[in-house]
Coordinates of C-alpha atoms and ligand atoms in Angstrom, one line a residue:
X1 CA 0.0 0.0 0.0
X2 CA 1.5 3.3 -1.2
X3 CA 1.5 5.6 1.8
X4 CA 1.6 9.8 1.4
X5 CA 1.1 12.6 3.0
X6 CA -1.0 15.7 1.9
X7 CA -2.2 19.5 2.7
X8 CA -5.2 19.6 0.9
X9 CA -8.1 20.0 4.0
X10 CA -9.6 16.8 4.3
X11 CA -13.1 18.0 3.4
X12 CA -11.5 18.1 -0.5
X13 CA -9.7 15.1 -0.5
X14 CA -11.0 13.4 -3.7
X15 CA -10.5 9.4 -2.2
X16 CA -12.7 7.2 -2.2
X17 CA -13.5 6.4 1.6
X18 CA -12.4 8.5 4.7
X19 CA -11.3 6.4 8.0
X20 CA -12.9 7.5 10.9
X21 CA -11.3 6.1 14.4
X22 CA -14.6 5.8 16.9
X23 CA -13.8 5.0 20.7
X24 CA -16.9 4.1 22.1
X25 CA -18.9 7.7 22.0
X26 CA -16.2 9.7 21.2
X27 CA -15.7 10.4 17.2
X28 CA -11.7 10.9 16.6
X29 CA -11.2 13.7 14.1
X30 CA -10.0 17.4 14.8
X31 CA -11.9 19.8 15.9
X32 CA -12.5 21.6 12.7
X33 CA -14.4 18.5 11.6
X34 CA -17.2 19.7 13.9
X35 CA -19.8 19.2 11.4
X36 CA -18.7 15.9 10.4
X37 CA -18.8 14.8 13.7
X38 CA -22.6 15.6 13.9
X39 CA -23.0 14.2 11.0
X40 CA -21.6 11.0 12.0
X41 CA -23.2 10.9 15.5
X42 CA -26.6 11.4 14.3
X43 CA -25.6 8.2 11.7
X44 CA -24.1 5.9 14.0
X45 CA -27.4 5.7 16.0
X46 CA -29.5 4.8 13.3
X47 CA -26.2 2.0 11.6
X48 CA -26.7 0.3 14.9
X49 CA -22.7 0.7 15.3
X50 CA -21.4 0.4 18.7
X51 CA -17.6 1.2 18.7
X52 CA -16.5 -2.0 19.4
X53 CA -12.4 -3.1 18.9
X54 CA -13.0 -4.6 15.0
X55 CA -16.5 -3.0 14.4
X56 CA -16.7 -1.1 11.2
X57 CA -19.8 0.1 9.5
X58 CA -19.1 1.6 5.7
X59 CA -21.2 5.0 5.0
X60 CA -21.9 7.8 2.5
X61 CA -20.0 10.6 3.2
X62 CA -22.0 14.0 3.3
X63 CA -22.4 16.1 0.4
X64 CA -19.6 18.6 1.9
X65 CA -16.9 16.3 1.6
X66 CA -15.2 15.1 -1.7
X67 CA -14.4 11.7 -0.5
X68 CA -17.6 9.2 -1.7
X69 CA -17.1 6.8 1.5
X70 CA -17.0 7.3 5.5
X71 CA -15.5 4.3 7.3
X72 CA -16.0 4.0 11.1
X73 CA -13.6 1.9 12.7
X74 CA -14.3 0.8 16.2
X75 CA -11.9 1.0 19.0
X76 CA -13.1 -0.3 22.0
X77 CA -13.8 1.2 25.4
X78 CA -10.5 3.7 26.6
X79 CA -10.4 1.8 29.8
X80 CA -9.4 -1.3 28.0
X81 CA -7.3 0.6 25.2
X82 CA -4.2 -1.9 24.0
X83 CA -2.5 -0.2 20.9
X84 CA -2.9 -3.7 19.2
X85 CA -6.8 -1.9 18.6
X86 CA -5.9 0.7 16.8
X87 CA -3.5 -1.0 14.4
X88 CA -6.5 -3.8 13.9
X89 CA -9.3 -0.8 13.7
X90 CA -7.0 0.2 11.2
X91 CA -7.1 -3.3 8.9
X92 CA -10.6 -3.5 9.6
X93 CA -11.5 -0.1 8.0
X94 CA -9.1 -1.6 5.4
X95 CA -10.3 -4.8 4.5
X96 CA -13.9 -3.4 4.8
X97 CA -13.1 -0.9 2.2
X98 CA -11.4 -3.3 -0.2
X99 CA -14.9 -6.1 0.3
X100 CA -16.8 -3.1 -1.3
X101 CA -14.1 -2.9 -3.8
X102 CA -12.6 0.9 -2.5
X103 CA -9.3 1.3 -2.8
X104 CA -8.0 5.0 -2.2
X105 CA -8.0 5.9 1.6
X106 CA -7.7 8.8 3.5
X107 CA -7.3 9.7 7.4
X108 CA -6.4 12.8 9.3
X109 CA -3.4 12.7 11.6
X110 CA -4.4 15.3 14.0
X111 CA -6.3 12.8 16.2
X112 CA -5.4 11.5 20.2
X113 CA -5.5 8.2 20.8
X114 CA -4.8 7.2 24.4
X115 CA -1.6 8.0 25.7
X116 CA 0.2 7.7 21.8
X117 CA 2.2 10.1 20.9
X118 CA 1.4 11.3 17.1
X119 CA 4.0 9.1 15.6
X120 CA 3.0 6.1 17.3
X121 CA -0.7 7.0 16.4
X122 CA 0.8 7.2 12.2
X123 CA 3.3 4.1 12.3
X124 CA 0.3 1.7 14.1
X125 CA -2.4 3.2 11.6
X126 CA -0.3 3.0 8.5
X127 CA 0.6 -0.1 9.2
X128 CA -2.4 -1.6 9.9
X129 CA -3.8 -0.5 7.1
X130 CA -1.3 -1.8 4.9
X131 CA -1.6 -5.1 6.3
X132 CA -5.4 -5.3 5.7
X133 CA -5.2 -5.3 2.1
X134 CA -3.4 -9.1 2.2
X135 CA -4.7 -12.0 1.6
X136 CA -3.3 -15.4 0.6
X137 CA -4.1 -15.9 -2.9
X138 CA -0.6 -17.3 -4.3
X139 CA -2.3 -20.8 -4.8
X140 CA -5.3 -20.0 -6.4
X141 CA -5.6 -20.9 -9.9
X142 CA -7.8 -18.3 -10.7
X143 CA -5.7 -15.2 -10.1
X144 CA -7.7 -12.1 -9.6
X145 CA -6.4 -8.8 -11.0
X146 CA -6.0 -6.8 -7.3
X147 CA -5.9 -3.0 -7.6
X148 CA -3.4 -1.3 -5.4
X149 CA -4.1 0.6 -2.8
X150 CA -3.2 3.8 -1.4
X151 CA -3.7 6.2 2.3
X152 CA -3.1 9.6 2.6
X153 CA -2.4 11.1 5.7
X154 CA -3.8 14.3 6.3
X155 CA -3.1 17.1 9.2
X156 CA -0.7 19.2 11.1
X157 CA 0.6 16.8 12.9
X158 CA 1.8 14.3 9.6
X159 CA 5.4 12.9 10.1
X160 CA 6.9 11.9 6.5
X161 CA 9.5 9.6 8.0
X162 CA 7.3 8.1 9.9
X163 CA 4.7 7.3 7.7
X164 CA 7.4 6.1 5.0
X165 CA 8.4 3.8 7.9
X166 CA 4.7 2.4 8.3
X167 CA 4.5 1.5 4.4
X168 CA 8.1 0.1 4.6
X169 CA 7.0 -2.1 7.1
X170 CA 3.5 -3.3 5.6
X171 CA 5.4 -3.8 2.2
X172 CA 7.9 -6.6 4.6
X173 CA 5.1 -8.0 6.5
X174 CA 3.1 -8.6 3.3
X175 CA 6.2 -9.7 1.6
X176 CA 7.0 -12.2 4.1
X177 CA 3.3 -13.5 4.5
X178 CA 2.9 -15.3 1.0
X179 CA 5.9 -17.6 2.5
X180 CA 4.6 -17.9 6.1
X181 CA 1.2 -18.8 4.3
X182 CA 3.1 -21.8 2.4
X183 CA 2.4 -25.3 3.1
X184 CA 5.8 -27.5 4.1
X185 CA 5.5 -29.1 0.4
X186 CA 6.8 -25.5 -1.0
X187 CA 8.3 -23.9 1.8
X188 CA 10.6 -26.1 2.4
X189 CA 14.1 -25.4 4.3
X190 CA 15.8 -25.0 0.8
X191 CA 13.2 -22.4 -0.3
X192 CA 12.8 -20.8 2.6
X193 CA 16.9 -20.6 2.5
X194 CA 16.6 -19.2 -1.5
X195 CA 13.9 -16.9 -0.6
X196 CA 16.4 -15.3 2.8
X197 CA 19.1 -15.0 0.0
X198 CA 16.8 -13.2 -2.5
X199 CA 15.8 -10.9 0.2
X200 CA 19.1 -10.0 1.5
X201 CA 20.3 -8.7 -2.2
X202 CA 17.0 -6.6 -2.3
X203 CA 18.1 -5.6 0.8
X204 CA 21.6 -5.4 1.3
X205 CA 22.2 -7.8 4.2
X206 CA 24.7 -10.7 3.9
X207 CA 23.5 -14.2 3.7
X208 CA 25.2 -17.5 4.7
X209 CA 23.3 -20.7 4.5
X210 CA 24.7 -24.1 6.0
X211 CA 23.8 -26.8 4.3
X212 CA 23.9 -30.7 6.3
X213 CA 27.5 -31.4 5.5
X214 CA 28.9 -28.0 7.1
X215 CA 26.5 -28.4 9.9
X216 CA 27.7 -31.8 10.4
X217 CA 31.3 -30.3 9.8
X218 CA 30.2 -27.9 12.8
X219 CA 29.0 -30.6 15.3
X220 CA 25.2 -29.0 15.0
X221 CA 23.6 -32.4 15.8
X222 CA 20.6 -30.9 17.0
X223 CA 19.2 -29.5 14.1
X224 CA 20.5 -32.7 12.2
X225 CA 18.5 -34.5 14.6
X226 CA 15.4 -32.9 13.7
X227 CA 15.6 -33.4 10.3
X228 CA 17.1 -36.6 9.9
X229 CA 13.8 -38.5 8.9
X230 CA 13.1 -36.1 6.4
X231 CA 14.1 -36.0 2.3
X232 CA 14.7 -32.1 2.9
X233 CA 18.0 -30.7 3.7
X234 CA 17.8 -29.3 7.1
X235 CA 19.4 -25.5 6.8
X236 CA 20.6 -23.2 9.2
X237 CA 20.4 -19.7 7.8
X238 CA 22.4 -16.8 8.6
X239 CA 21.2 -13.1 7.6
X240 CA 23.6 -9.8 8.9
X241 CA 23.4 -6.3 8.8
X242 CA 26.3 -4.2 9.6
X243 CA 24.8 -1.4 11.4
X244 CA 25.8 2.1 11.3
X245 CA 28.1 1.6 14.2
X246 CA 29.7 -1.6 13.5
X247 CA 31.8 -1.1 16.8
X248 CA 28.7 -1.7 18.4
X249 CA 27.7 -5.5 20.1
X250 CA 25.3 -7.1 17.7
X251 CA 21.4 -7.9 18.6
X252 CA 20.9 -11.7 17.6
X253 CA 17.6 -12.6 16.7
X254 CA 16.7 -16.5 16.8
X255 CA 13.5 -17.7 15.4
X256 CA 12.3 -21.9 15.2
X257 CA 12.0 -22.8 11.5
X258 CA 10.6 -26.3 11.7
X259 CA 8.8 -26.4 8.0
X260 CA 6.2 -29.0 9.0
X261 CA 6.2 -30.8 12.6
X262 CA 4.3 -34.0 12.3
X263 CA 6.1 -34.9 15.7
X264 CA 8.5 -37.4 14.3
X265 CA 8.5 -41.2 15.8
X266 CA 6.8 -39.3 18.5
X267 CA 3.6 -38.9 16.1
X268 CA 1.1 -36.0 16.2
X269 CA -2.5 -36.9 16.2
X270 CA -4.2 -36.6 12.6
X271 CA -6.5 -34.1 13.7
X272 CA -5.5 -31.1 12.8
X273 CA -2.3 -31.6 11.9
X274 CA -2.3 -29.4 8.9
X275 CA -2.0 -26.8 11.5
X276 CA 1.5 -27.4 11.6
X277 CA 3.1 -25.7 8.8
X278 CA 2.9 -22.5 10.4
X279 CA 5.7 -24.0 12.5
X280 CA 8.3 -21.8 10.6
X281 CA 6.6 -18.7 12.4
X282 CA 9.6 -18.1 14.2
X283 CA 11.8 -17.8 11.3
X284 CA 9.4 -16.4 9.3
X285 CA 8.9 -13.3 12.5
X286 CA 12.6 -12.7 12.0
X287 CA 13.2 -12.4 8.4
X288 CA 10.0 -10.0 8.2
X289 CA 12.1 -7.9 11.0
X290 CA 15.1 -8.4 9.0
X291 CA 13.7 -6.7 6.0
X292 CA 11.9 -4.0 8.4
X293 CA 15.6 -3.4 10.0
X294 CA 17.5 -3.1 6.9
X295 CA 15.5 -0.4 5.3
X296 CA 15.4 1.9 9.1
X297 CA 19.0 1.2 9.5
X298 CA 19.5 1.6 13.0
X299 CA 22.8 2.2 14.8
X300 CA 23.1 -1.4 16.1
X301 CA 24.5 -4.7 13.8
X302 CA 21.5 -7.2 13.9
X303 CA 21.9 -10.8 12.8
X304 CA 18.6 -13.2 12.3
X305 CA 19.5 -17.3 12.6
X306 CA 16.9 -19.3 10.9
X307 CA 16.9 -22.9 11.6
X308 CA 15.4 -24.8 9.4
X309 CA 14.3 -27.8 9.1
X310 CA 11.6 -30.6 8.8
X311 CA 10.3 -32.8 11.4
X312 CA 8.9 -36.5 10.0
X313 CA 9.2 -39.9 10.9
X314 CA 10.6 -42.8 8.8
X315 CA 13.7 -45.1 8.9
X316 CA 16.4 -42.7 9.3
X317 CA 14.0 -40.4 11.9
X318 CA 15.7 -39.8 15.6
X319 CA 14.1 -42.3 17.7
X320 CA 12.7 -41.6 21.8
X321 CA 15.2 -42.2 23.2
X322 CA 18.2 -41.5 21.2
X323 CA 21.1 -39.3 23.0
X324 CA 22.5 -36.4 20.2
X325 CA 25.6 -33.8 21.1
X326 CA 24.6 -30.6 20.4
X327 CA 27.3 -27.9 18.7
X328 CA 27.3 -26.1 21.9
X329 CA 28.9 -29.7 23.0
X330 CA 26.4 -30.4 25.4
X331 CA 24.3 -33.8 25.3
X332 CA 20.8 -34.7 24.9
X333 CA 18.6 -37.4 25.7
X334 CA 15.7 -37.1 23.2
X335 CA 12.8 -38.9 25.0
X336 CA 10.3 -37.0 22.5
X337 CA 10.7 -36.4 19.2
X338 CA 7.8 -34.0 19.1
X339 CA 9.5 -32.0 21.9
X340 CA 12.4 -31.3 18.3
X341 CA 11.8 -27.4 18.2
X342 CA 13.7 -27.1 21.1
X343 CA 16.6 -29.3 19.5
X344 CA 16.7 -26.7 17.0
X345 CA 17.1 -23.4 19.0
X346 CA 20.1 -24.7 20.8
X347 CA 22.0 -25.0 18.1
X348 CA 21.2 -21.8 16.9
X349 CA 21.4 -20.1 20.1
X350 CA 25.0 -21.6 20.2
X351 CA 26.1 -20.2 17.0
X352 CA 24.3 -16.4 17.9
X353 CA 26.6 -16.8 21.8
X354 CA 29.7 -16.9 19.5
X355 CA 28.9 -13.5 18.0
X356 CA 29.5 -12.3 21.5
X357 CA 26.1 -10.3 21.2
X358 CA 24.5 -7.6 23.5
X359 CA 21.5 -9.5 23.4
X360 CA 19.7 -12.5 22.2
X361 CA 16.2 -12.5 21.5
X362 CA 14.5 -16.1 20.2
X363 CA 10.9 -16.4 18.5
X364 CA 9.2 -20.0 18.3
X365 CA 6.1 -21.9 17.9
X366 CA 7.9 -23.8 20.8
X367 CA 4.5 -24.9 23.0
X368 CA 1.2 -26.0 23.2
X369 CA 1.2 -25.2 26.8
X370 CA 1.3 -21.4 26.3
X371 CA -2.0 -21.7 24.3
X372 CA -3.5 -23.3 27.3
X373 CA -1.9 -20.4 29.7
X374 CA -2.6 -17.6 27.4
X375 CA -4.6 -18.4 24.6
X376 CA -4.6 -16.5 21.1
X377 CA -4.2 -13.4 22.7
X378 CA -0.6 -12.9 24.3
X379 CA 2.6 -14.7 23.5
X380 CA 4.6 -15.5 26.5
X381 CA 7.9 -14.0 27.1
X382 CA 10.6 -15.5 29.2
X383 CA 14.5 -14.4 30.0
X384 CA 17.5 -15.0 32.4
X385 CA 17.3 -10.8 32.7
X386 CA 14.1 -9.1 33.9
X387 CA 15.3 -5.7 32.8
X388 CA 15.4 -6.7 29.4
X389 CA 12.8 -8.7 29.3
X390 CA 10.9 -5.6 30.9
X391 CA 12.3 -3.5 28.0
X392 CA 10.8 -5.5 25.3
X393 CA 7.2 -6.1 27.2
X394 CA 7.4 -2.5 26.5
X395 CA 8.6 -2.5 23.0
X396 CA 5.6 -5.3 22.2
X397 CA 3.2 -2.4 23.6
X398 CA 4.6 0.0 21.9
X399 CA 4.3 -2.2 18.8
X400 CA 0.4 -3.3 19.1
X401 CA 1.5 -7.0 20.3
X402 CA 1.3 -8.4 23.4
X403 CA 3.9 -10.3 25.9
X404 CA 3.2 -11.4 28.7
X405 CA 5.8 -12.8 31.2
X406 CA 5.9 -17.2 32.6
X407 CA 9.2 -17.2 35.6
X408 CA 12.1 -19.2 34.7
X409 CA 12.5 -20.7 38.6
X410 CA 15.2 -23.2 39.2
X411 CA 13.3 -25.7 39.8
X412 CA 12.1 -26.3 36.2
X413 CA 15.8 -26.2 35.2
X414 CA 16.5 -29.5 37.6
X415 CA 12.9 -31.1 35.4
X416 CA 15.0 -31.1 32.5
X417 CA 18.2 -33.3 33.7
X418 CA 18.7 -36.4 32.9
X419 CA 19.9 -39.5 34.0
X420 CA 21.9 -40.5 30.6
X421 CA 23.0 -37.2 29.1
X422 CA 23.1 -33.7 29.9
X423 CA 20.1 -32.8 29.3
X424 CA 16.7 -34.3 28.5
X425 CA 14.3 -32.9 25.7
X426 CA 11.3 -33.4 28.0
X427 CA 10.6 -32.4 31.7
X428 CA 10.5 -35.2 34.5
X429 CA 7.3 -33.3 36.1
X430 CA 3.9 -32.8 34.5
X431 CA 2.8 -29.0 34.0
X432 CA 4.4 -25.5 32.8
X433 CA 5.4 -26.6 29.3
X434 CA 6.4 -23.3 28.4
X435 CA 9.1 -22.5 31.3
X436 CA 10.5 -26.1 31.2
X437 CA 11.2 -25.6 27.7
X438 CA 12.9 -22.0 28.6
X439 CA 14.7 -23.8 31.3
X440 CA 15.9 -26.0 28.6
X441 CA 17.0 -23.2 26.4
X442 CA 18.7 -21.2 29.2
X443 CA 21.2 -23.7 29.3
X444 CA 22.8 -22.5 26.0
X445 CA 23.1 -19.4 27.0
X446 CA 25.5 -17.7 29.3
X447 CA 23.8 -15.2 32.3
X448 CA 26.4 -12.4 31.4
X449 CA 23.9 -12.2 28.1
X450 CA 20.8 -10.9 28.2
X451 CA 18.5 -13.3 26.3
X452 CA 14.6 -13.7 26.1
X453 CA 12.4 -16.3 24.8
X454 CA 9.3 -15.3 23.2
X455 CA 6.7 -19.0 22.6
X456 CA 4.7 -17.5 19.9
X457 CA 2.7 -20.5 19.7
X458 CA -0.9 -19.1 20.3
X459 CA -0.4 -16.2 18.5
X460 CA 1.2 -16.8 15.2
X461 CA -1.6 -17.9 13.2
X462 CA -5.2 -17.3 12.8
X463 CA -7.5 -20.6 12.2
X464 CA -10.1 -18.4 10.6
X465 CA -10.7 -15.1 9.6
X466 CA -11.1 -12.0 11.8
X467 CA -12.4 -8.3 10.4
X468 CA -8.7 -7.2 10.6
X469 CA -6.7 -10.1 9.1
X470 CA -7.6 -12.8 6.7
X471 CA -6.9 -16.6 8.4
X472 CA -3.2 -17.8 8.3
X473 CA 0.0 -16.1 9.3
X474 CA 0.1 -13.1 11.5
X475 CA 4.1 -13.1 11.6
X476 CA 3.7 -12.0 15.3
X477 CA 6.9 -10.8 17.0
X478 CA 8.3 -9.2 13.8
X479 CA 6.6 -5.9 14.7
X480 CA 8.0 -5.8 18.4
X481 CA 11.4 -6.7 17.6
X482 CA 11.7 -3.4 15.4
X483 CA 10.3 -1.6 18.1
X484 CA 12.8 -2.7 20.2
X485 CA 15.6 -2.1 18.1
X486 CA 14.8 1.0 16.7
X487 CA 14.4 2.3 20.0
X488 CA 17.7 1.7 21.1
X489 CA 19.1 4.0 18.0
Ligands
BES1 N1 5.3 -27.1 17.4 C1 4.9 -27.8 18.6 C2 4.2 -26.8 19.5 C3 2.7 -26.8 19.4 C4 2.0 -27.9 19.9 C5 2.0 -25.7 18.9 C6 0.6 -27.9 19.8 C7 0.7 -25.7 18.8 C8 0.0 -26.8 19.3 C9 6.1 -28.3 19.4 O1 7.1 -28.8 18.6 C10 5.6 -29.4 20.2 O2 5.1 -30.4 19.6 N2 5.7 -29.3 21.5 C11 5.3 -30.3 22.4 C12 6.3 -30.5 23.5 C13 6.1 -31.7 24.4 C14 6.3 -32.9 23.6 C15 7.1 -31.6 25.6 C16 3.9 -29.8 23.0 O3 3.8 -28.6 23.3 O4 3.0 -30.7 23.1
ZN2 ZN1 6.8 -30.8 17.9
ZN3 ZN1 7.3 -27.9 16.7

């Protein structure tokens, strides 16, 4: 979505539909609207529209105005106010627009919004609207001609940069989507490895990709573990940029690329099982921030790890039981081959500790216990520093996602010994799946790091459509890791 700004008063702007924020009673637009804003009252009561988080309701714009459309996006009560709701209201106005087949846009940018500052207010609105207008149509036959489309900002208070920023962003999410969206049949570790290449010449970032004979070279017999039962070459996939300070510590982000997790010997049920494709989210979260990072160039080198690789069973699969040495040098005993994301990250997390980095930051699909703690609605952060983990819980609500922090206590460290190796892949005691598997992570990384672990497993992927996203991919994480690094300078 091509994002500009303009000084023409909103009243002539000849678009198609204007977006009109709505919290509860109050109607979001400057006070010079003041006739508008009767307008719309007196309009709302008869359209039955409530101002709930999602709720839009499309209509004719007064006779004044030179815009055809009025959108009214809902944005929930104040008292409840996350900024996830106005980057959604934002999609919503978007996608409701684009069902009745409008495609120019326009919203004013001297509106307050909670506590937001102005540019917070631009970024989440730009770039909610530019994620609206995706949708997963790569593997339909019948390929529709889809117009572009386009939002003007309009007001006092427009920032250029920042509203460059927003359609920079919404062109890498969107970019990104169409291979989160893939099926493990296409997106396979080798594609996924071509595609990161692709995007780091667009982009300028370096790109190394270790194939199964120099990660068997390295020792990386965790991620060779994973993918042993499968026909696809396991890869482990580097992407750097340099930063503007390339003095500085680089920020390491991890993310869990498993291309399809049938659980191994360790066997998923049937049902649903389709579901897990989307167990690349990790991965796909980090190169999506990759792309965002190396257009803002911040001061800081970043460098994503991708580890990729496919989970099946078959003769050559890792069996329960089997003890594997990690390239950290550690051992582990793998009592479940379903437990295999895990198996991945270590290695990974090995290679990002030898970059000496100011901070490590991992991304996975890694339980189905956070779903059960937290549901679709918060991804579960945890860390071996509370400061930084504090510091990106901010960043996320900066960013319109949610965090929400699971304790990393001893005692789920000692759950994860076992009696054969150094490690086991599964916890001894029943219960808090998500900060055993932390515990198990922690292990690879020295304390004098800062490191986090964000399960992204409820929150990566929508089953079925919602008024601001179409089903599939969400590529949660992505947006509060450029947050967090473009916060830092
Ligand atoms: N990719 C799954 C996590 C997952 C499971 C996401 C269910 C969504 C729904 C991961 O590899 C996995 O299978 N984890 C196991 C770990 C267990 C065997 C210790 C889980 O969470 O059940
Ligand atoms: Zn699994
Ligand atoms: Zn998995």
């Amino acid at each position: 979505m091509k994002i500009t700004a303009s000084t023409t008063p909103l009243n002539q702007q000849k678009k198609e539909a204007l977006l009109v924020l709505v919290q509860k009673d109050e109607i979001l637009l400057p006070a010079s609207n003041k006739s508008l804003k009767k307008t719309i009252s007196d309009q709302i009561k008869q359209a039955a529209f409530s101002g709930q988080v999602g709720e839009t309701v499309l209509l004719p714009a007064p006779k004044s105005y030179a815009v055809s459309h009025l959108i009214l996006a809902g944005l929930g009560d104040l008292a409840d106010f996350h900024s996830t709701y106005l980057e959604q209201a934002a999609a919503a106005a978007v996608r409701a627009g684009r069902a009745a087949h409008l495609k120019s846009f326009v919203v004013s940018s001297d509106i307050q919004v909670a506590d937001l500052s102005s540019e917070e207010i631009q970024l989440l609105l730009g770039r909610g609207a530019s994620w609206g207008t995706y949708e997963s149509t790569q593997f339909k036959s019948e390929q529709k001609k889809v117009p572009a489309s386009s939002l003007t900002f309009v007001g006092k208070q427009t920032n250029r940069a920042v509203i460059k920023r927003a359609e920079a962003q919404g062109r890498a999410l969107i970019e990104t989507a169409d291979l989160a969206n893939a099926p493990g049949n296409t997106a396979t570790p080798t594609a996924i490895a071509n595609w990161a290449k692709k995007m780091a010449k667009e982009n300028n970032l370096s790109c190394t990709v270790l194939g199964e004979k120099e990660l068997k070279k390295r020792g990386c017999g965790g991620i060779l573990a994973v993918g042993q039962g499968s026909a696809e070459e396991s890869k482990m996939i580097l992407l750097e940029y340099a930063g503007t300070n390339p003095k500085a510590k680089p920020i390491v982000l991890v993310g869990k690329t498993v291309t399809f997790d049938s659980g191994g010997i360790s066997l998923k049920p049937g049902k649903g099982m389709g579901w897990m494709r989307y167990d690349k989210s990790g991965g796909m979260a980090v190169l999506a921030a990759m792309q965002m990072v190396a257009q803002a160039k911040p001061e800081s080198p970043v460098i994503g790890i991708l580890g990729a690789a496919e989970n099946m069973p078959g003769s050559k699969a890792i069996r329960p039981g089997d003890i594997i040495k990690t390239y950290a040098g550690k051992t582990i005993e793998v009592l479940n081959t379903d437990a295999e994301g895990r198996l991945v990250l270590v290695d990974a997390l090995a290679l990002a500790v030898e970059r000496d980095p100011a901070a490590i930051v991992d991304l996975a699909t890694l339980t189905g216990a956070v779903i059960m703690a937290l549901g679709n609605t918060s991804a579960a952060i945890l860390g071996n520093n509370d400061t930084f983990v504090q510091t990106l819980i901010q960043s996320a609500n900066d960013a319109g996602e949610r965090l929400w922090q699971l304790p990393l206590y001893k005692e789920y460290a000692d759950q994860m010994k076992s009696d054969f190796a150094d490690l086991s892949n599964i916890s001894k005691a029943p219960g808090a799946g998500t900060a055993t598997a932390a515990a198990f992570l922690r292990e690879f990384v020295p304390s004098t790091i800062p490191w986090a672990h964000i399960d992204i497993a409820g929150t990566a992927w929508l089953e079925s459509a919602k008024p601001y996203q179409s089903a599939g991919a969400t590529l949660f994480g992505a947006r509060l890791l450029v947050q967090w690094i473009l916060s830092k300078g």
